[in-house]
Amino acid sequence: MTEATDLAERAGDRDPRVGLRAVAALRRLLEQLEAVQVRGARNQGWSWQEIADALGVSRQAAHKKHGRH
């Protein structure tokens, strides 16, 4: 995951422009990774409660965010 490593390094840059752009890119990457993992869990028969527990959120929050996928 060199992209994630590069972004994490840039997120600590002293230039706020560089750091904030890296933070935004990391956020997008994390959202994509979460969606992939949730789809995989659902395909393996995980309940929304199991997914929510793994993510540290409520069942309702997990379903609201990912239920349409």
Short mmCIF file of N, CA and C in Angstrom, two decimals:
data_model
loop_
_atom_site.label_atom_id
_atom_site.label_comp_id
_atom_site.label_asym_id
_atom_site.label_seq_id
_atom_site.Cartn_x
_atom_site.Cartn_y
_atom_site.Cartn_z
N MET A 1 0.83 -1.19 0.00
CA MET A 1 0.00 0.00 0.00
C MET A 1 0.87 1.25 0.00
N THR A 2 1.63 1.44 -1.00
CA THR A 2 2.50 2.61 -1.04
C THR A 2 1.70 3.90 -1.14
N GLU A 3 0.53 3.85 -1.79
CA GLU A 3 -0.30 5.05 -1.88
C GLU A 3 -0.71 5.52 -0.49
N ALA A 4 -1.18 4.61 0.33
CA ALA A 4 -1.61 4.94 1.68
C ALA A 4 -0.42 5.44 2.51
N THR A 5 0.71 4.80 2.35
CA THR A 5 1.91 5.21 3.08
C THR A 5 2.33 6.61 2.66
N ASP A 6 2.32 6.86 1.38
CA ASP A 6 2.69 8.20 0.87
C ASP A 6 1.71 9.25 1.38
N LEU A 7 0.42 8.93 1.35
CA LEU A 7 -0.58 9.88 1.83
C LEU A 7 -0.43 10.15 3.33
N ALA A 8 -0.18 9.09 4.08
CA ALA A 8 -0.01 9.26 5.53
C ALA A 8 1.20 10.15 5.82
N GLU A 9 2.25 9.98 5.07
CA GLU A 9 3.44 10.82 5.25
C GLU A 9 3.13 12.27 4.91
N ARG A 10 2.43 12.48 3.80
CA ARG A 10 2.08 13.85 3.40
C ARG A 10 1.09 14.49 4.35
N ALA A 11 0.27 13.68 5.02
CA ALA A 11 -0.70 14.23 5.98
C ALA A 11 -0.01 14.95 7.13
N GLY A 12 1.24 14.59 7.39
CA GLY A 12 2.01 15.25 8.45
C GLY A 12 2.88 16.40 7.96
N ASP A 13 2.70 16.78 6.72
CA ASP A 13 3.52 17.85 6.15
C ASP A 13 3.28 19.16 6.88
N ARG A 14 4.31 19.97 6.97
CA ARG A 14 4.20 21.27 7.64
C ARG A 14 3.35 22.26 6.85
N ASP A 15 3.24 22.04 5.56
CA ASP A 15 2.41 22.90 4.71
C ASP A 15 0.96 22.41 4.82
N PRO A 16 0.07 23.21 5.40
CA PRO A 16 -1.31 22.78 5.56
C PRO A 16 -1.99 22.40 4.25
N ARG A 17 -1.63 23.04 3.15
CA ARG A 17 -2.23 22.70 1.86
C ARG A 17 -1.93 21.25 1.50
N VAL A 18 -0.69 20.86 1.68
CA VAL A 18 -0.26 19.49 1.38
C VAL A 18 -0.92 18.52 2.36
N GLY A 19 -0.86 18.85 3.64
CA GLY A 19 -1.41 17.98 4.66
C GLY A 19 -2.90 17.77 4.53
N LEU A 20 -3.64 18.83 4.30
CA LEU A 20 -5.09 18.72 4.19
C LEU A 20 -5.52 17.95 2.95
N ARG A 21 -4.82 18.15 1.86
CA ARG A 21 -5.13 17.38 0.65
C ARG A 21 -4.87 15.89 0.88
N ALA A 22 -3.80 15.59 1.58
CA ALA A 22 -3.49 14.19 1.89
C ALA A 22 -4.54 13.59 2.82
N VAL A 23 -4.99 14.36 3.80
CA VAL A 23 -6.04 13.88 4.71
C VAL A 23 -7.31 13.57 3.93
N ALA A 24 -7.69 14.46 3.02
CA ALA A 24 -8.89 14.24 2.21
C ALA A 24 -8.74 12.99 1.35
N ALA A 25 -7.58 12.79 0.77
CA ALA A 25 -7.35 11.61 -0.06
C ALA A 25 -7.37 10.34 0.79
N LEU A 26 -6.82 10.40 1.99
CA LEU A 26 -6.87 9.25 2.90
C LEU A 26 -8.31 8.92 3.28
N ARG A 27 -9.11 9.95 3.52
CA ARG A 27 -10.51 9.73 3.85
C ARG A 27 -11.23 9.00 2.72
N ARG A 28 -10.99 9.43 1.49
CA ARG A 28 -11.62 8.76 0.34
C ARG A 28 -11.16 7.31 0.23
N LEU A 29 -9.88 7.08 0.43
CA LEU A 29 -9.34 5.73 0.36
C LEU A 29 -9.95 4.84 1.45
N LEU A 30 -10.06 5.36 2.66
CA LEU A 30 -10.65 4.59 3.75
C LEU A 30 -12.11 4.25 3.47
N GLU A 31 -12.85 5.19 2.91
CA GLU A 31 -14.25 4.94 2.57
C GLU A 31 -14.35 3.80 1.54
N GLN A 32 -13.47 3.82 0.56
CA GLN A 32 -13.48 2.77 -0.45
C GLN A 32 -13.14 1.41 0.16
N LEU A 33 -12.12 1.39 1.02
CA LEU A 33 -11.73 0.14 1.66
C LEU A 33 -12.83 -0.40 2.56
N GLU A 34 -13.48 0.49 3.30
CA GLU A 34 -14.58 0.07 4.16
C GLU A 34 -15.70 -0.55 3.34
N ALA A 35 -16.06 0.08 2.24
CA ALA A 35 -17.13 -0.44 1.39
C ALA A 35 -16.79 -1.82 0.85
N VAL A 36 -15.55 -2.02 0.44
CA VAL A 36 -15.12 -3.33 -0.06
C VAL A 36 -15.24 -4.38 1.03
N GLN A 37 -14.80 -4.05 2.24
CA GLN A 37 -14.85 -5.01 3.34
C GLN A 37 -16.28 -5.32 3.76
N VAL A 38 -17.14 -4.31 3.76
CA VAL A 38 -18.54 -4.54 4.13
C VAL A 38 -19.21 -5.44 3.10
N ARG A 39 -18.97 -5.17 1.82
CA ARG A 39 -19.54 -6.04 0.77
C ARG A 39 -19.06 -7.47 0.95
N GLY A 40 -17.77 -7.63 1.24
CA GLY A 40 -17.23 -8.97 1.46
C GLY A 40 -17.87 -9.66 2.65
N ALA A 41 -18.06 -8.92 3.73
CA ALA A 41 -18.69 -9.48 4.93
C ALA A 41 -20.13 -9.88 4.63
N ARG A 42 -20.86 -9.04 3.93
CA ARG A 42 -22.25 -9.37 3.59
C ARG A 42 -22.30 -10.59 2.67
N ASN A 43 -21.39 -10.68 1.72
CA ASN A 43 -21.34 -11.83 0.82
C ASN A 43 -21.03 -13.12 1.58
N GLN A 44 -20.34 -13.00 2.72
CA GLN A 44 -20.03 -14.16 3.54
C GLN A 44 -21.12 -14.43 4.59
N GLY A 45 -22.19 -13.66 4.54
CA GLY A 45 -23.31 -13.91 5.41
C GLY A 45 -23.29 -13.18 6.75
N TRP A 46 -22.42 -12.21 6.90
CA TRP A 46 -22.38 -11.44 8.15
C TRP A 46 -23.65 -10.63 8.30
N SER A 47 -24.11 -10.50 9.52
CA SER A 47 -25.26 -9.65 9.81
C SER A 47 -24.80 -8.20 9.90
N TRP A 48 -25.77 -7.29 9.82
CA TRP A 48 -25.44 -5.87 10.00
C TRP A 48 -24.90 -5.63 11.40
N GLN A 49 -25.36 -6.38 12.37
CA GLN A 49 -24.86 -6.21 13.74
C GLN A 49 -23.39 -6.62 13.84
N GLU A 50 -23.02 -7.71 13.19
CA GLU A 50 -21.62 -8.14 13.22
C GLU A 50 -20.71 -7.11 12.55
N ILE A 51 -21.17 -6.59 11.43
CA ILE A 51 -20.40 -5.56 10.73
C ILE A 51 -20.27 -4.32 11.60
N ALA A 52 -21.39 -3.91 12.18
CA ALA A 52 -21.38 -2.72 13.03
C ALA A 52 -20.43 -2.89 14.20
N ASP A 53 -20.45 -4.06 14.83
CA ASP A 53 -19.56 -4.31 15.95
C ASP A 53 -18.10 -4.19 15.53
N ALA A 54 -17.76 -4.74 14.36
CA ALA A 54 -16.39 -4.68 13.87
C ALA A 54 -15.96 -3.24 13.55
N LEU A 55 -16.92 -2.43 13.10
CA LEU A 55 -16.61 -1.05 12.75
C LEU A 55 -16.72 -0.10 13.95
N GLY A 56 -17.31 -0.58 15.03
CA GLY A 56 -17.47 0.28 16.20
C GLY A 56 -18.57 1.31 16.05
N VAL A 57 -19.61 0.94 15.31
CA VAL A 57 -20.75 1.83 15.11
C VAL A 57 -22.03 1.06 15.42
N SER A 58 -23.15 1.75 15.37
CA SER A 58 -24.43 1.07 15.60
C SER A 58 -24.83 0.28 14.35
N ARG A 59 -25.70 -0.71 14.54
CA ARG A 59 -26.22 -1.48 13.42
C ARG A 59 -26.92 -0.56 12.43
N GLN A 60 -27.67 0.38 12.97
CA GLN A 60 -28.41 1.31 12.11
C GLN A 60 -27.45 2.16 11.26
N ALA A 61 -26.37 2.62 11.88
CA ALA A 61 -25.40 3.44 11.15
C ALA A 61 -24.74 2.65 10.03
N ALA A 62 -24.38 1.40 10.32
CA ALA A 62 -23.74 0.56 9.30
C ALA A 62 -24.71 0.31 8.14
N HIS A 63 -25.95 -0.01 8.46
CA HIS A 63 -26.93 -0.30 7.42
C HIS A 63 -27.25 0.96 6.61
N LYS A 64 -27.39 2.08 7.28
CA LYS A 64 -27.69 3.32 6.58
C LYS A 64 -26.58 3.68 5.59
N LYS A 65 -25.35 3.48 6.02
CA LYS A 65 -24.21 3.85 5.17
C LYS A 65 -23.98 2.85 4.03
N HIS A 66 -24.18 1.56 4.31
CA HIS A 66 -23.80 0.54 3.33
C HIS A 66 -24.94 -0.32 2.82
N GLY A 67 -26.13 -0.15 3.34
CA GLY A 67 -27.24 -1.02 3.00
C GLY A 67 -27.67 -0.99 1.56
N ARG A 68 -27.41 0.09 0.90
CA ARG A 68 -27.85 0.22 -0.49
C ARG A 68 -26.91 -0.49 -1.45
N HIS A 69 -25.77 -0.95 -1.00
CA HIS A 69 -24.76 -1.57 -1.88
C HIS A 69 -25.09 -3.01 -2.15
#
